[in-house]
Every structure is written in C-alpha cells, then in structure tokens.
C-alpha cells in the first residue's frame, strides 16, 4: 500500500507565531508571575500539554486570572473579555493570528458603514465569538443573523478555518431573506484553503484518508468533514496510538493530511506507524 503525505502539513504560520509568543512570555517571566492563556492557545492538546509543563496556566474564565499576564490565543478574544483584562490590570499579550485580526478589521469597518455583518462559522468557537462581539449581534444556528425585514445592507465574513462549501451554503440560506445590498468577504485563510485543496486532490487518488490533528481543532474537523462527505473511508486521529490495522485492509493508497495546529513530528510518527503496519503489502 502506498502512503501519501500532503506537501503542506505541520504548523501554520499563525500557530507557530502563537507558540513562539507563549514561549517567549514564559521565558521572560522565569516563573516569577502567573502566565495564563484564555482557553487553549492553539487547538492541539499535546502542544498545550507541553506548554503547561513550562508553566502556562490554561483558564476558561477570565475571572480565574488574579495577577500576571493573560495571553490571548491565536483565535482572538471577544471585545468584552479584552476590556475585562484591562480593567483587572492584568498584562495582555495578544497572540491573535494576523488572518483573524484582518477579519476583525473588516467587521469593524463594515459595522461603521451601517452593514449587518453576518459571521458564518461554528458559533461556539472562540474565533467566531470574538467576531460576533464586534458585530454586536447574537448568533443563531451557527451564524450571526440580520434582524428585521427588507432594506438591509448585509455583509458576510467567514470563520478563517471554514470550508468554502459551508461558507457558500450559509450565504445562500441567508440571502433568501430580503436585503438591499450584500457584500461578501473571503476571510478563509490561505493556509486553510491550501490544506483543503490538497485533501480534495488526495480524495480523488486514495481509498483511505488519515486526518491528523486535535479533536477540538476547527480546521482539522473541517478537513475531516470534507473527507468523510466524499465517501472515502476517513479517520480523524490525534496520535499514532489510535491507528488500527484493519483500516487498511484491501486498501491501495492512504492519504495523510493534517490540521494547522498539528506538529510535523506527529505527522511523521503517524506515517511511520502506517508504513510499519503495512510492511510487505
Ligand atoms: S489556520 Fe489560518 S487563521 Fe488559523 S491560526 Fe493558522 S494561519 Fe491563522
């Protein structure tokens, strides 16, 4: 059996940057003060575990931070949380990915021009929560929805890790309602788009797919959704320990793709394990 690994794998630019910021913040404090991250700094439990060993305290609620520094994750944070961090006089280190920041700036600009801004994405995801806080709208069914009847100026932005198909489906659903003007912004990041394109290419050539990355990672889950919906046998795994030999029974070609917060090392371990299991086949 042939094992094919996507040419674009390992950490994306935004994840590398967030890890670097966290490591630098931890190193400069030398354990002298609390360093918190509000939620996981990136959505990969193994990487977050390694940073925790270096002293990073992951908190779910900003009220759990007493004194010290709060690092905002690569996904960004809602405006009210940023205000609270400043009010509590905590130091703020912003590791929000520049692609996410770009979406923030687009939303702010549209809002100031009177648009109802609609965010297409997972409403529970921290990135979407942050974007929604800037639109001033509350989410319904995964999107921030325009209220009221006709005559509305609407504008669409996407979660940076959304698939283009989901984004377009969401836009068409909403455009069935009355509106006077609609603007669409492609805020899907180039890294996400590239990984999804590679997965689609492999789906035409492979009969089993491994999608590697955190089970809590939105972009990895999106890759898995694309693979699963294609009908090709697909498995979402975080580590090589989850691999089962029976997945490869009678398979000719296995494609390996990974999410943006998956270390290169993990992709290599998984590829090695598959090759070892399939030796001689
Ligand atoms: S997936 Fe894209 S938006 Fe998300 S952190 Fe990576 S580069 Fe930034």
Short mmCIF file of C-alpha atoms and ligand atoms in Angstrom, two decimals:
data_model
loop_
_atom_site.label_atom_id
_atom_site.label_comp_id
_atom_site.label_asym_id
_atom_site.label_seq_id
_atom_site.Cartn_x
_atom_site.Cartn_y
_atom_site.Cartn_z
CA UNK A 1 0.00 0.00 0.00
CA UNK A 2 1.17 3.47 -0.89
CA UNK A 3 1.23 6.21 1.81
CA UNK A 4 0.97 9.77 0.53
CA UNK A 5 1.61 12.73 2.83
CA UNK A 6 0.31 16.20 1.96
CA UNK A 7 3.12 18.52 0.93
CA UNK A 8 1.59 21.21 3.11
CA UNK A 9 1.49 19.95 6.69
CA UNK A 10 2.75 20.83 10.17
CA UNK A 11 2.03 24.08 11.99
CA UNK A 12 0.58 27.01 10.06
CA UNK A 13 2.11 30.47 10.34
CA UNK A 14 -0.46 31.67 12.94
CA UNK A 15 0.07 28.66 15.19
CA UNK A 16 3.89 28.89 15.01
CA UNK A 17 3.61 32.56 15.89
CA UNK A 18 1.28 31.91 18.88
CA UNK A 19 3.58 29.17 20.26
CA UNK A 20 6.60 31.45 19.88
CA UNK A 21 4.80 34.28 21.70
CA UNK A 22 3.79 31.92 24.54
CA UNK A 23 7.32 30.50 24.88
CA UNK A 24 8.87 33.97 24.86
CA UNK A 25 6.40 35.22 27.50
CA UNK A 26 7.08 32.19 29.72
CA UNK A 27 10.86 32.53 29.32
CA UNK A 28 10.87 36.23 30.15
CA UNK A 29 8.81 35.75 33.32
CA UNK A 30 11.12 32.92 34.53
CA UNK A 31 8.30 31.64 36.75
CA UNK A 32 8.12 34.95 38.66
CA UNK A 33 4.49 35.64 37.71
CA UNK A 34 1.38 33.85 36.53
CA UNK A 35 1.14 33.40 32.78
CA UNK A 36 -2.37 32.48 31.71
CA UNK A 37 -3.82 31.57 28.38
CA UNK A 38 -7.51 32.19 27.96
CA UNK A 39 -8.58 28.85 26.54
CA UNK A 40 -6.11 26.70 24.61
CA UNK A 41 -3.50 28.86 22.91
CA UNK A 42 -3.86 26.56 19.91
CA UNK A 43 -6.24 23.63 19.50
CA UNK A 44 -3.81 20.78 19.99
CA UNK A 45 -3.88 19.03 23.40
CA UNK A 46 -0.34 17.62 23.08
CA UNK A 47 1.21 21.04 22.35
CA UNK A 48 -0.85 22.75 25.06
CA UNK A 49 0.28 20.00 27.48
CA UNK A 50 3.94 20.75 26.66
CA UNK A 51 3.42 24.50 27.23
CA UNK A 52 1.62 23.77 30.53
CA UNK A 53 4.71 21.86 31.69
CA UNK A 54 6.68 25.06 31.05
CA UNK A 55 4.29 26.97 33.34
CA UNK A 56 1.40 28.13 31.13
CA UNK A 57 -1.87 28.11 33.08
CA UNK A 58 -4.87 27.49 30.82
CA UNK A 59 -8.04 29.13 32.18
CA UNK A 60 -11.58 29.03 30.84
CA UNK A 61 -12.85 32.12 32.61
CA UNK A 62 -11.05 35.43 32.83
CA UNK A 63 -12.26 35.73 36.46
CA UNK A 64 -9.83 32.89 37.28
CA UNK A 65 -6.85 35.15 36.46
CA UNK A 66 -5.67 37.03 39.55
CA UNK A 67 -2.38 38.77 38.83
CA UNK A 68 0.08 38.35 35.98
CA UNK A 69 -0.20 38.09 32.22
CA UNK A 70 -3.02 36.83 30.02
CA UNK A 71 -2.15 35.59 26.54
CA UNK A 72 -4.97 35.84 24.02
CA UNK A 73 -4.93 32.75 21.84
CA UNK A 74 -4.43 32.59 18.07
CA UNK A 75 -8.25 32.63 17.76
CA UNK A 76 -8.65 36.07 19.32
CA UNK A 77 -10.99 37.08 22.15
CA UNK A 78 -14.32 38.90 22.41
CA UNK A 79 -14.10 42.64 22.97
CA UNK A 80 -15.74 42.41 26.43
CA UNK A 81 -13.02 39.97 27.56
CA UNK A 82 -10.26 42.31 26.38
CA UNK A 83 -11.96 45.14 28.31
CA UNK A 84 -12.13 42.95 31.42
CA UNK A 85 -8.42 42.05 31.17
CA UNK A 86 -7.56 45.76 31.06
CA UNK A 87 -9.97 46.57 33.93
CA UNK A 88 -8.38 43.87 36.10
CA UNK A 89 -4.99 45.48 35.34
CA UNK A 90 -3.58 42.24 34.01
CA UNK A 91 -0.82 42.38 31.39
CA UNK A 92 -2.15 41.46 27.98
CA UNK A 93 -0.15 39.61 25.33
CA UNK A 94 -2.04 39.28 22.07
CA UNK A 95 -1.25 36.13 20.04
CA UNK A 96 -4.28 36.55 17.74
CA UNK A 97 -3.36 35.34 14.25
CA UNK A 98 -3.00 38.23 11.76
CA UNK A 99 -5.51 36.50 9.45
CA UNK A 100 -8.06 36.59 12.28
CA UNK A 101 -7.15 40.22 13.02
CA UNK A 102 -7.80 41.02 9.37
CA UNK A 103 -11.33 39.60 9.73
CA UNK A 104 -11.77 41.76 12.88
CA UNK A 105 -10.79 44.88 10.93
CA UNK A 106 -13.19 44.04 8.09
CA UNK A 107 -16.07 43.57 10.56
CA UNK A 108 -15.29 46.87 12.36
CA UNK A 109 -15.16 48.75 9.06
CA UNK A 110 -18.44 47.25 7.80
CA UNK A 111 -20.16 47.93 11.10
CA UNK A 112 -19.11 51.57 10.96
CA UNK A 113 -20.64 51.78 7.46
CA UNK A 114 -24.03 50.51 8.64
CA UNK A 115 -23.91 46.88 7.47
CA UNK A 116 -25.47 43.98 9.31
CA UNK A 117 -22.41 41.75 9.47
CA UNK A 118 -23.06 38.03 9.31
CA UNK A 119 -20.40 35.61 10.50
CA UNK A 120 -20.56 32.11 9.05
CA UNK A 121 -18.87 29.66 11.39
CA UNK A 122 -19.16 27.49 14.49
CA UNK A 123 -20.90 29.74 16.97
CA UNK A 124 -19.19 28.07 19.96
CA UNK A 125 -15.68 28.55 18.52
CA UNK A 126 -13.60 31.29 20.23
CA UNK A 127 -12.78 32.95 16.90
CA UNK A 128 -16.46 33.25 15.99
CA UNK A 129 -17.35 34.51 19.48
CA UNK A 130 -14.72 37.24 19.07
CA UNK A 131 -16.02 38.21 15.62
CA UNK A 132 -19.61 38.25 16.85
CA UNK A 133 -18.66 40.55 19.72
CA UNK A 134 -17.61 43.09 17.07
CA UNK A 135 -20.84 42.76 15.07
CA UNK A 136 -22.99 43.37 18.12
CA UNK A 137 -25.31 40.53 17.01
CA UNK A 138 -26.22 37.32 18.75
CA UNK A 139 -25.69 34.05 16.90
CA UNK A 140 -28.45 31.78 15.59
CA UNK A 141 -27.78 28.39 14.05
CA UNK A 142 -24.09 28.97 13.59
CA UNK A 143 -24.36 32.46 12.13
CA UNK A 144 -24.91 35.97 13.34
CA UNK A 145 -28.19 36.71 11.67
CA UNK A 146 -29.56 40.03 10.41
CA UNK A 147 -32.71 41.08 12.18
CA UNK A 148 -35.69 42.88 10.69
CA UNK A 149 -37.15 42.94 7.22
CA UNK A 150 -36.12 44.34 3.85
CA UNK A 151 -33.91 47.29 3.00
CA UNK A 152 -30.99 45.79 4.88
CA UNK A 153 -27.38 46.18 3.90
CA UNK A 154 -25.79 42.85 4.76
CA UNK A 155 -22.17 41.71 4.62
CA UNK A 156 -20.65 38.28 5.11
CA UNK A 157 -17.40 37.16 6.68
CA UNK A 158 -16.31 33.62 7.34
CA UNK A 159 -14.51 31.94 10.21
CA UNK A 160 -10.94 31.74 8.88
CA UNK A 161 -10.96 27.93 9.02
CA UNK A 162 -14.35 27.37 7.40
CA UNK A 163 -14.68 25.37 4.19
CA UNK A 164 -15.70 27.32 1.10
CA UNK A 165 -18.68 24.99 0.58
CA UNK A 166 -20.04 25.64 4.09
CA UNK A 167 -19.50 29.37 3.64
CA UNK A 168 -21.39 29.47 0.35
CA UNK A 169 -24.23 27.32 1.75
CA UNK A 170 -24.59 29.73 4.69
CA UNK A 171 -24.60 32.78 2.42
CA UNK A 172 -27.28 31.36 0.10
CA UNK A 173 -29.52 30.42 3.04
CA UNK A 174 -29.45 33.95 4.38
CA UNK A 175 -29.80 35.68 1.03
CA UNK A 176 -33.23 34.06 0.67
CA UNK A 177 -34.37 36.84 3.03
CA UNK A 178 -34.93 40.45 1.99
CA UNK A 179 -31.90 42.66 1.56
CA UNK A 180 -30.98 45.73 -0.46
CA UNK A 181 -27.25 45.14 -0.76
CA UNK A 182 -24.92 42.25 0.05
CA UNK A 183 -21.13 42.18 0.28
CA UNK A 184 -19.09 39.01 0.60
CA UNK A 185 -15.55 38.87 2.01
CA UNK A 186 -13.34 35.85 1.63
CA UNK A 187 -11.80 35.67 5.10
CA UNK A 188 -10.89 31.97 4.85
CA UNK A 189 -7.13 31.96 5.46
CA UNK A 190 -4.83 30.84 2.66
CA UNK A 191 -3.33 28.06 4.81
CA UNK A 192 -6.78 26.53 5.41
CA UNK A 193 -7.68 26.83 1.71
CA UNK A 194 -4.42 25.11 0.70
CA UNK A 195 -4.90 22.19 3.12
CA UNK A 196 -8.50 21.68 1.95
CA UNK A 197 -7.41 21.73 -1.71
CA UNK A 198 -4.74 19.08 -1.01
CA UNK A 199 -7.27 16.90 0.83
CA UNK A 200 -9.65 17.13 -2.17
CA UNK A 201 -6.81 16.13 -4.51
CA UNK A 202 -5.95 13.07 -2.36
CA UNK A 203 -9.63 12.10 -2.19
CA UNK A 204 -9.55 11.50 -5.96
CA UNK A 205 -6.46 9.29 -5.69
CA UNK A 206 -6.64 7.49 -2.30
CA UNK A 207 -9.05 4.94 -0.85
CA UNK A 208 -8.39 5.71 2.82
CA UNK A 209 -7.61 9.04 4.49
CA UNK A 210 -5.94 9.94 7.79
CA UNK A 211 -6.79 13.41 9.08
CA UNK A 212 -4.32 14.32 11.81
CA UNK A 213 -4.98 16.97 14.44
CA UNK A 214 -6.72 17.96 17.65
CA UNK A 215 -10.29 16.71 18.02
CA UNK A 216 -11.05 20.26 19.23
CA UNK A 217 -9.39 21.89 16.22
CA UNK A 218 -11.94 23.57 13.91
CA UNK A 219 -9.76 23.42 10.79
CA UNK A 220 -8.92 19.73 11.38
CA UNK A 221 -12.61 18.92 11.89
CA UNK A 222 -13.39 20.77 8.67
CA UNK A 223 -10.78 18.69 6.80
CA UNK A 224 -12.32 15.54 8.28
CA UNK A 225 -15.81 16.70 7.22
CA UNK A 226 -14.60 17.23 3.63
CA UNK A 227 -13.01 13.74 3.59
CA UNK A 228 -16.00 12.00 5.20
CA UNK A 229 -18.56 13.66 2.92
CA UNK A 230 -16.62 12.46 -0.13
CA UNK A 231 -17.44 8.84 0.78
CA UNK A 232 -13.76 7.79 1.11
CA UNK A 233 -13.01 5.89 4.38
CA UNK A 234 -11.61 8.62 6.65
CA UNK A 235 -10.25 8.68 10.20
CA UNK A 236 -9.59 11.70 12.42
CA UNK A 237 -6.71 10.93 14.78
CA UNK A 238 -4.54 12.91 17.18
CA UNK A 239 -1.71 10.42 17.68
CA UNK A 240 -0.28 7.24 16.15
CA UNK A 241 -1.70 5.25 19.10
CA UNK A 242 -5.22 5.49 17.63
CA UNK A 243 -4.30 3.78 14.34
CA UNK A 244 -5.95 0.41 13.69
CA UNK A 245 -4.52 -2.11 11.21
CA UNK A 246 -7.99 -3.10 9.97
CA UNK A 247 -8.47 0.40 8.47
CA UNK A 248 -6.01 -0.52 5.71
CA UNK A 249 -7.43 -3.93 4.80
CA UNK A 250 -7.55 -4.21 0.99
CA UNK A 251 -6.61 -0.51 0.62
CA UNK A 252 -4.23 0.58 -2.10
CA UNK A 253 -3.39 4.16 -1.22
CA UNK A 254 -3.58 6.09 2.06
CA UNK A 255 -3.59 9.89 2.11
CA UNK A 256 -2.33 11.77 5.18
CA UNK A 257 -3.45 15.37 5.73
CA UNK A 258 -3.16 17.45 8.87
CA UNK A 259 -4.69 20.45 10.58
CA UNK A 260 -2.92 23.75 11.14
CA UNK A 261 -2.08 23.03 14.79
CA UNK A 262 -0.55 19.60 14.19
CA UNK A 263 3.22 19.29 14.73
CA UNK A 264 5.26 17.93 11.82
CA UNK A 265 6.66 15.36 14.24
CA UNK A 266 3.20 13.85 14.75
CA UNK A 267 2.59 13.56 11.01
CA UNK A 268 5.95 11.75 10.70
CA UNK A 269 5.15 9.36 13.59
CA UNK A 270 1.77 8.52 12.04
CA UNK A 271 3.24 7.94 8.58
CA UNK A 272 5.94 5.70 10.07
CA UNK A 273 3.39 3.67 12.02
CA UNK A 274 1.21 3.11 8.92
CA UNK A 275 4.25 2.06 6.88
CA UNK A 276 5.38 -0.32 9.64
CA UNK A 277 1.92 -1.90 9.87
CA UNK A 278 1.74 -2.28 6.11
CA UNK A 279 5.27 -3.62 5.57
CA UNK A 280 5.31 -6.11 2.69
CA UNK A 281 1.88 -5.12 1.41
S1 LIG B 1 -5.31 28.35 10.41
FE1 LIG B 1 -5.07 30.32 9.36
S2 LIG B 1 -6.20 31.76 10.63
FE2 LIG B 1 -5.89 29.95 11.88
S3 LIG B 1 -4.00 30.36 13.01
FE3 LIG B 1 -3.41 29.27 11.13
S4 LIG B 1 -2.91 30.87 9.64
FE4 LIG B 1 -4.08 31.81 11.30
#
